[in-house]
Amino acid sequence: MSCQIKGIALINNVKEVRQLLFENSTLRPKWDLQEPGEIKNKFHISWSGNLVPESPEYITSILCLPLISLGKSNSGPDWTCILVGFSSGYLRCYTETGSLLLEEQLHNEPILNLKCQSLTSPRHTGDTGLSEEIHVIYESVVCILPGFPFFSTLRGCRNHLARVQANYSSDNAPSSGLTFKKLGLRDQDVANDCEVIGTTSVNTFDHLMTASICGGFNASYRSSAPQHNLVMATGKRPYVGFHFALEGGAAPVLSDVAIAMASSLANAIGKIGTAVPWFRASKSSIDKPKVPGTVQEPAEPMTCRFGLSDVMREGDSLVVSPNKTLGVISDAMGRVTLINNRRGLALRMWKGYRDAQCGWIEVTEDKRSKVSAKKRSSLFLVIYAPKKGIIDIWGVQTGSKITTFTASKNGRLLYVNYGLLGLNEIAPSFPNRPVYSCVFLDPLGGFKEILVPFHFALSSKNGKRARDIHLFKKLKTFIREEEFDDDKLILEVGKICKDLKTNEIRQQVLENLLSSRHIIPDVLLEVTEIFNEVLVDQEMESTTKSLVQLCAQIKHVVIFYKFLNSSVDKISDAEQDLPGVLLTSEREITRILKLAESLEELERTRVRFEGGFVDFISAFEFGYGQVTLKKNVSEDKKELISQLIYQNCLEGGSIDAWKSAAESSGLQGKVLMELALVYWLSKRPVDLEGQLKRFTRLVHGICEREAEDICVNYNEESIWWKDTREILMNSTKLLQALTAALACRSVAITLSATRDRQVKEDNGNDEGWENVSKDVCQFTLLIGNLEDIVILNLTLKKPKVDASTQFLALPFEKQEISLGNIISRGQGAISEIVAKWLSASGVDPLKLIDTTDVEFNPRVSSEPQKTEESKKDSQDSQDSNLQVSEAATKEDADSLGEILDKMAVLKRHFPYSLTSSVLLANLTWQYVMFWSKDVARLEVLEAALTVLRQIPMKSMRQGVCCLLWNIHIKKRMEAAGKLINKLGKLPKERLCTQDVGLSDLQTTIFLEHCVSFLDVFLDAEVLEEDKNAVVKAEELWEEHAGPQAFAALAINQIPGSYDLILLHLQLGYVLHMIAFFGIKFLKPMTSLFESVTSRYFFQDITDKFIFTWYHDDKRDGNRLDFLCRVITASMESIHQETTEDGVDSRQAVLWMSKCTVLASMWKIDLNDTETLAVNLLPIAGLRMMSFLSKSPDLLEEVSRISPALTQYLENLNLPGIVITSCSNENNIELIKKVSQYLPDTHNDYHYAQLMLDATFIYRG
C-alpha cells in the first residue's frame, strides 16, 4: 500500500464562488446521494454578503471553529462559529449565516493570523496535554483567549441572537468583555507569524548555566528553574525568535503601584463625601474621561532568550506539529527549515521550495505491536511547492523523501491542527483530532485528502514487514469485497504471494486462506508451491522450518481431499462370512442382526457436504507433528468431514487405494479413527452385514499403520482402544456403537495375534499358549453392556394409551441414552429412565408389582452365577421373547399387556434396578418432580401418593415419604397452616396465592392430599423387619463412581418419629376441615393442641420425642366444640345434596368417620351415649311434630297422644335447626335409639318412652 491523494469533497459552483470571494461568502458541505461518482460531499454557498459595509477595513485572516453541544452524546459539531480578523485590529465572530455575534478590538494593529488549539489529553508521562485556546497574532503582540470563557460567551451571544430573531428581545445583551492575555514581542523587529508552544520547563543544569553566563560568577539565582510560556516567532531580526513569558505574570512596576494606591484613596474620599457634604467635591471635578479599553492595555513583555539569527533571511510562515515539538518555517529565499521547538535547534533545511505551504500528517499504527500495549504514531511533513506544482511527503523519523505527487500550480494546501471545541476542559471519550488534517484544494474546487501509510515511518528491516502487512491487507480486501472466478482468484493470490518477503506474513497468509470461505484447493496448492520455491534457497531457521512444514502439510491434505472427490470404481468384496470377519460366533451375529431388524427408529436425513473444501480444510490443525483436528470442531462438522472421507470407501471404493492416500495425507491416525467412528455412528447402514465387513477392514487398515503404539502387553490397557471405547460409550446411536465395538474387538484380536506371532518367531519358541489381552476383555464387556442398553432403547418408544391404561399419564419425552450417560448417572439411571417411560404410559401401579422379583425371592440373588454358555442360551431365549412381544404388539394386544411384556424382558437384563419397590419409588418421584414444576396440577400429586401407597417394601416407602415431606410438602403445608392460624380461617384467593402459591380451592385440595400423605407416612413408620432392605445393582457399574441412586437414598433415610407424624396428621385433619367447610376458629394451632407439642410443628420429622398426654378441660372443650362444628357443617351438606331420589349422606358419613378418627387421636370419649341421647331427644320431638303436621287427621292423631307428650312437644324451641322431610321409618329408628341410649333414671326418659309409644299408635 502506497501514499495516495484521495478526493473527499467538491465545491459545487466554482465560478460563482470566485466572484463572491471578492466580497465574503460562507460555504457549507452537503451529502449528495444523487451524485454518481465516489465523491458525494459537496460544498454549497449558504450565505454571501459584506461583513463591514462602508468601512475602509478589510479581512486579513479567517478561522472556522466547530463547537460541540454539551448536552449531546454524539461526537460531531453542533454549529460552526466563524472568526474573522480585520486590518483594524478587530476580531469579529459570526454565525454560518453571517449574523454578528461578538466583536472586540484587542489591539490597534492589523491582525496577521488566527490560530486555534483544541483540548487534548496527555499522551505520555511528563506531557501536560493542551487546553482550548484562541491565538490572535498581531505585528508586535500575541493575544491568547482561554477557551472556556470565550466559548461560553459565544454560546450566550448565539442564544441572545436567537431570541432577538424570534421577536423576544426583552433580555439585555450578554456582556461582551473577553478575557485574554496579551504578550508583547519586544525583541522581534519583524514578526510575520508566530506560534504559542505553551508551558516549558528548563532542566537545572541549563538554568544554572544561563544564570552564570548572564550574571557572572557572583550572580544571584533561584534554586529551581521557573516555568515559562514559550512563543515562537518568525520574521526578521531574528529569523526565528524563542520568546519566554514568566509563568504567573510579570512583576508590578512602581508607577503602576502608585497609580493603584491613588485610585483606592480617591474612592475612599468619595465615600466620605457622601456622608459629609462639605467634604464632597463638585460634580464637574469628579467627572473623568472613560477608562481606556482593551486596545490600550499594556502587553506583558516577553524575553527573547535566544533565536536563530540570519540577517538576510526573513521567515514567512510557521507551522508546528500536532504535539508542538517540531515546527517548519518557510522563508523568502525558498527554503523550508525544520525546527526543534523545545531545544531551539534547526534540524534540517530543504531548498527549492519557493512560496512553500506546509502541513503535518500524524498517522497511528493499525495493529498494536507485540512489545508495547499502546499504538505507535508517526509524523510526516507535507510540502506544497506552487512554483513547481508538486507535493512532497517527507518522513520526519527517517528523514527521507517518501513520495512526490504532481499538483496544480494554483492550488492551496490546507492544514487543520485542531478538533472539536467547546468541551469546557472535560476530556472527551473519543480522540479529539481533525477529520482531515492535510487537504489540498485544487483550482477546480476539489478537496483531496493526503494519505500516508504508517509503515513508511519504519526502518528498512521493518519496512519489508510493513510492506508485506499491507499486501496482506490488500489480499484480504480482494477476497472480501471483489467479485472473481476461480482463475482470477488463483492469479491474484499467486501474484500477491510472490511479492511477499517475510516468512511471518507468509504464514499469516496461509492461515487466513485456510479460514476463508472463498478458498478452493487449487489456490492452496498454488500458494504452497510458490512458498516452497522461495524457501528452498533460504537458511533453515526456526520460522523457515515451521513454514516449510506447514506448506507440506497443507499440500498433502489438499491432495488427499482431491483424491476423495475423484470418481472411484466400485470393487466387489471377497466372499467371507461375517462371523469370520468379526471373529465371533454365529449365534452372537444372529442375535445382533435380529436386534437391528427390531430397531424401528427413523433414518436420519442425509446431510449433503455443501462447500465441502472450506469446511474440510478449516477443521484441521496444522503445525508441528501430524495434522490433527481442532478442539472446537462441532459434532455436525465432524459428521460432514467423516462423510466425505469414508462414504465412497464404505460404498464399494478401493480400501487399499484409500489407505495409500490416507498415509500420504499426514493426518494423524487417531484423527482418522475418530472420524471413522463418527461416520459409522452417524449413519444407518442399509446393508448392515456387507458394510460391517468393509468397516472392519477399514478400521484394520487405520490401526495397522499405528500397530506399534496400539499393541501393548496383554495385561496393560492401550490408550488407543481406551479412547475408542470412550467414543462408543458416549454415542446415542446404540446399535451402531454395538456393531462398531464388534469390529474393533475383531481388529484388536487380529493385531494382538500378529504381534504375538511375531514375538514367538523372534524368540524361536512356541509354548502353545494364547494370550488374551486386556483390551479384548474390555471390548467383550462393552459389547454385552451395549447389547443390554440397545434392548432398553428399543423399549423406550412412546407407549400406546387405551382403556387398559386409565391411570394419570404424564407427557411423553423422548430419552436419548448412551452407555456412558447411564454409567455417569450412577446405579439409579436404569430405574429413573424406565420410571420416566412408565409415567407416560398410564399403567396402574398395582399392575407393576411382580412377586417373582428378586426382593420377594431373596434366594435368587444368592444362587451361583450361571456359566457363560447358559447365559448365552438364556440370552437367546430372551431375545426370542422380545421378538414375540414385538409381534404381539402388532396384533390386537392391549397397551397394558404390551407394557408388562416389555417390563418382563427388561427385568431379565436389569433384575436389581427394576424390582417392584425400586421401580415404584422412582415412579413416585417422577410424578412428584413433575408436580413441583406446576404445583397447581394437584392431580399429579394425587397420582404420586397413589403410587407411593403401593410400594411393597416399607423401608423404601418410609424413605420416599421422608424425602417428599422434607423437600416438597412441609414448606407449603407450613405456609398454609400459619396463614389459617393467623386469620382463623382460609382466606380468599389473593392471600393464598401470595403465601401458599395456590388458590383457596387448590389449597383445600392440597391439604386433603397432605392428610392422605401423612396417613401413608404413618403406616410406613410401623416398620416390620425388612430382611431384604438392601438396594443392589448390576455389574454394569462396577469400578465406576457416580451419584447415589434414588432408591438407595430413600432406604438410607432416618425413619421419622411416629409421634411427630401423628401430630402433623392431626394438624392436617384440622386444617383440611377448616378449609373445606369454611369454619372460622381462632388460633387452631395453639387452642386445639398442647403448648408443649405445638412448638414441634414442622420441625425435623426424625426427632425422637415421646409426647405426654394429659387432661385439659379447656383444650378438650375446644376440641369438642371444633368437632361438633365440623359435624354440624357436614350435616348441613346433607341438605345441600338432597336430590329427588332421596338424601345423599355419603359425604356426611365420610366426615363423621374423619371426626371419629380425630377424636380417638385426641382421646375424646366416643361412647357417651347418654349425652348423645339427650341431644337427640328434642330433634326427635321436632321430627315427630313435623310428621304429625302433615297428617290429614291432625286432631285425631293428636288426641291419641299422651297430653304430657303434647305439652312437651309444644314447649320445644331449638333455634337455628331446620327440620327437613324425613320418612316415618327414619323417625321411628331415631326414637328407638334415643330410648335405648337414655338411662331410665334420666329426667327425660319418660318422654322418650311416650314418643316410642306414640310411634306405635300413629304407625298402626
GROMACS .gro file of N, CA and C in nm, residues 1071-1123:
model
  159
 1071LEU      N    1  -5.666  -2.857   5.963
 1071LEU     CA    2  -5.654  -2.757   5.856
 1071LEU      C    3  -5.746  -2.791   5.740
 1072HIS      N    4  -5.756  -2.919   5.707
 1072HIS     CA    5  -5.842  -2.957   5.595
 1072HIS      C    6  -5.989  -2.932   5.629
 1073MET      N    7  -6.031  -2.962   5.752
 1073MET     CA    8  -6.170  -2.938   5.792
 1073MET      C    9  -6.203  -2.789   5.789
 1074ILE      N   10  -6.113  -2.707   5.841
 1074ILE     CA   11  -6.137  -2.561   5.840
 1074ILE      C   12  -6.147  -2.511   5.697
 1075ALA      N   13  -6.056  -2.556   5.611
 1075ALA     CA   14  -6.054  -2.508   5.473
 1075ALA      C   15  -6.174  -2.558   5.395
 1076PHE      N   16  -6.216  -2.683   5.417
 1076PHE     CA   17  -6.324  -2.741   5.339
 1076PHE      C   18  -6.459  -2.679   5.375
 1077PHE      N   19  -6.486  -2.663   5.505
 1077PHE     CA   20  -6.617  -2.613   5.548
 1077PHE      C   21  -6.619  -2.462   5.570
 1078GLY      N   22  -6.503  -2.397   5.556
 1078GLY     CA   23  -6.500  -2.252   5.578
 1078GLY      C   24  -6.527  -2.214   5.722
 1079ILE      N   25  -6.486  -2.299   5.816
 1079ILE     CA   26  -6.509  -2.272   5.958
 1079ILE      C   27  -6.412  -2.166   6.006
 1080LYS      N   28  -6.460  -2.073   6.086
 1080LYS     CA   29  -6.372  -1.974   6.148
 1080LYS      C   30  -6.346  -2.016   6.291
 1081PHE      N   31  -6.220  -2.046   6.320
 1081PHE     CA   32  -6.181  -2.094   6.453
 1081PHE      C   33  -6.050  -2.024   6.489
 1082LEU      N   34  -6.052  -1.953   6.601
 1082LEU     CA   35  -5.940  -1.868   6.639
 1082LEU      C   36  -5.820  -1.952   6.682
 1083LYS      N   37  -5.705  -1.924   6.621
 1083LYS     CA   38  -5.576  -1.986   6.655
 1083LYS      C   39  -5.587  -2.138   6.671
 1084PRO      N   40  -5.624  -2.211   6.569
 1084PRO     CA   41  -5.643  -2.356   6.585
 1084PRO      C   42  -5.514  -2.429   6.621
 1085MET      N   43  -5.398  -2.379   6.577
 1085MET     CA   44  -5.272  -2.450   6.604
 1085MET      C   45  -5.229  -2.437   6.749
 1086THR      N   46  -5.283  -2.343   6.822
 1086THR     CA   47  -5.249  -2.329   6.964
 1086THR      C   48  -5.365  -2.366   7.056
 1087SER      N   49  -5.489  -2.341   7.013
 1087SER     CA   50  -5.604  -2.369   7.101
 1087SER      C   51  -5.644  -2.516   7.099
 1088LEU      N   52  -5.611  -2.588   6.994
 1088LEU     CA   53  -5.650  -2.728   6.984
 1088LEU      C   54  -5.537  -2.824   7.019
 1089PHE      N   55  -5.418  -2.771   7.044
 1089PHE     CA   56  -5.304  -2.857   7.074
 1089PHE      C   57  -5.234  -2.807   7.199
 1090GLU      N   58  -5.163  -2.899   7.265
 1090GLU     CA   59  -5.090  -2.862   7.385
 1090GLU      C   60  -4.979  -2.764   7.350
 1091SER      N   61  -4.949  -2.677   7.443
 1091SER     CA   62  -4.843  -2.579   7.421
 1091SER      C   63  -4.708  -2.647   7.405
 1092VAL      N   64  -4.692  -2.764   7.466
 1092VAL     CA   65  -4.564  -2.837   7.457
 1092VAL      C   66  -4.546  -2.893   7.317
 1093THR      N   67  -4.654  -2.943   7.261
 1093THR     CA   68  -4.643  -3.009   7.131
 1093THR      C   69  -4.651  -2.912   7.014
 1094SER      N   70  -4.717  -2.797   7.031
 1094SER     CA   71  -4.738  -2.707   6.919
 1094SER      C   72  -4.607  -2.649   6.867
 1095ARG      N   73  -4.506  -2.641   6.952
 1095ARG     CA   74  -4.380  -2.585   6.903
 1095ARG      C   75  -4.300  -2.686   6.819
 1096TYR      N   76  -4.346  -2.811   6.813
 1096TYR     CA   77  -4.279  -2.910   6.730
 1096TYR      C   78  -4.337  -2.918   6.589
 1097PHE      N   79  -4.433  -2.829   6.561
 1097PHE     CA   80  -4.490  -2.829   6.427
 1097PHE      C   81  -4.382  -2.794   6.324
 1098PHE      N   82  -4.373  -2.876   6.220
 1098PHE     CA   83  -4.286  -2.851   6.104
 1098PHE      C   84  -4.138  -2.843   6.144
 1099GLN      N   85  -4.101  -2.914   6.249
 1099GLN     CA   86  -3.961  -2.929   6.284
 1099GLN      C   87  -3.909  -3.058   6.219
 1100ASP      N   88  -3.788  -3.094   6.255
 1100ASP     CA   89  -3.728  -3.215   6.198
 1100ASP      C   90  -3.814  -3.336   6.232
 1101ILE      N   91  -3.864  -3.404   6.127
 1101ILE     CA   92  -3.959  -3.513   6.146
 1101ILE      C   93  -3.892  -3.636   6.208
 1102THR      N   94  -3.760  -3.637   6.211
 1102THR     CA   95  -3.689  -3.755   6.264
 1102THR      C   96  -3.654  -3.741   6.411
 1103ASP      N   97  -3.689  -3.629   6.474
 1103ASP     CA   98  -3.660  -3.612   6.617
 1103ASP      C   99  -3.737  -3.716   6.698
 1104LYS      N  100  -3.665  -3.790   6.779
 1104LYS     CA  101  -3.728  -3.893   6.861
 1104LYS      C  102  -3.777  -3.830   6.991
 1105PHE      N  103  -3.908  -3.801   6.993
 1105PHE     CA  104  -3.966  -3.738   7.112
 1105PHE      C  105  -4.101  -3.801   7.139
 1106ILE      N  106  -4.121  -3.840   7.263
 1106ILE     CA  107  -4.248  -3.902   7.302
 1106ILE      C  108  -4.329  -3.797   7.377
 1107PHE      N  109  -4.449  -3.771   7.325
 1107PHE     CA  110  -4.534  -3.669   7.385
 1107PHE      C  111  -4.612  -3.730   7.502
 1108THR      N  112  -4.626  -3.653   7.607
 1108THR     CA  113  -4.705  -3.694   7.725
 1108THR      C  114  -4.844  -3.634   7.711
 1109TRP      N  115  -4.944  -3.722   7.715
 1109TRP     CA  116  -5.082  -3.675   7.702
 1109TRP      C  117  -5.139  -3.652   7.842
 1110TYR      N  118  -5.204  -3.540   7.857
 1110TYR     CA  119  -5.266  -3.509   7.987
 1110TYR      C  120  -5.401  -3.443   7.961
 1111HIS      N  121  -5.485  -3.446   8.067
 1111HIS     CA  122  -5.621  -3.394   8.053
 1111HIS      C  123  -5.622  -3.244   8.079
 1112ASP      N  124  -5.688  -3.171   7.986
 1112ASP     CA  125  -5.702  -3.026   7.999
 1112ASP      C  126  -5.845  -2.992   7.958
 1113ASP      N  127  -5.924  -2.944   8.055
 1113ASP     CA  128  -6.066  -2.919   8.027
 1113ASP      C  129  -6.085  -2.815   7.918
 1114LYS      N  130  -6.004  -2.708   7.923
 1114LYS     CA  131  -6.021  -2.602   7.824
 1114LYS      C  132  -5.986  -2.652   7.684
 1115ARG      N  133  -5.875  -2.722   7.674
 1115ARG     CA  134  -5.833  -2.774   7.543
 1115ARG      C  135  -5.932  -2.877   7.493
 1116ASP      N  136  -5.975  -2.968   7.583
 1116ASP     CA  137  -6.071  -3.070   7.541
 1116ASP      C  138  -6.203  -3.008   7.501
 1117GLY      N  139  -6.241  -2.901   7.572
 1117GLY     CA  140  -6.364  -2.831   7.534
 1117GLY      C  141  -6.352  -2.769   7.396
 1118ASN      N  142  -6.237  -2.708   7.367
 1118ASN     CA  143  -6.215  -2.651   7.232
 1118ASN      C  144  -6.220  -2.759   7.126
 1119ARG      N  145  -6.158  -2.872   7.156
 1119ARG     CA  146  -6.158  -2.981   7.058
 1119ARG      C  147  -6.299  -3.033   7.035
 1120LEU      N  148  -6.375  -3.049   7.143
 1120LEU     CA  149  -6.511  -3.098   7.129
 1120LEU      C  150  -6.597  -2.999   7.053
 1121ASP      N  151  -6.579  -2.871   7.083
 1121ASP     CA  152  -6.653  -2.768   7.013
 1121ASP      C  153  -6.618  -2.769   6.863
 1122PHE      N  154  -6.490  -2.785   6.834
 1122PHE     CA  155  -6.446  -2.788   6.694
 1122PHE      C  156  -6.506  -2.907   6.619
 1123LEU      N  157  -6.503  -3.024   6.683
 1123LEU     CA  158  -6.557  -3.143   6.617
 1123LEU      C  159  -6.708  -3.130   6.598
   0.00000   0.00000   0.00000
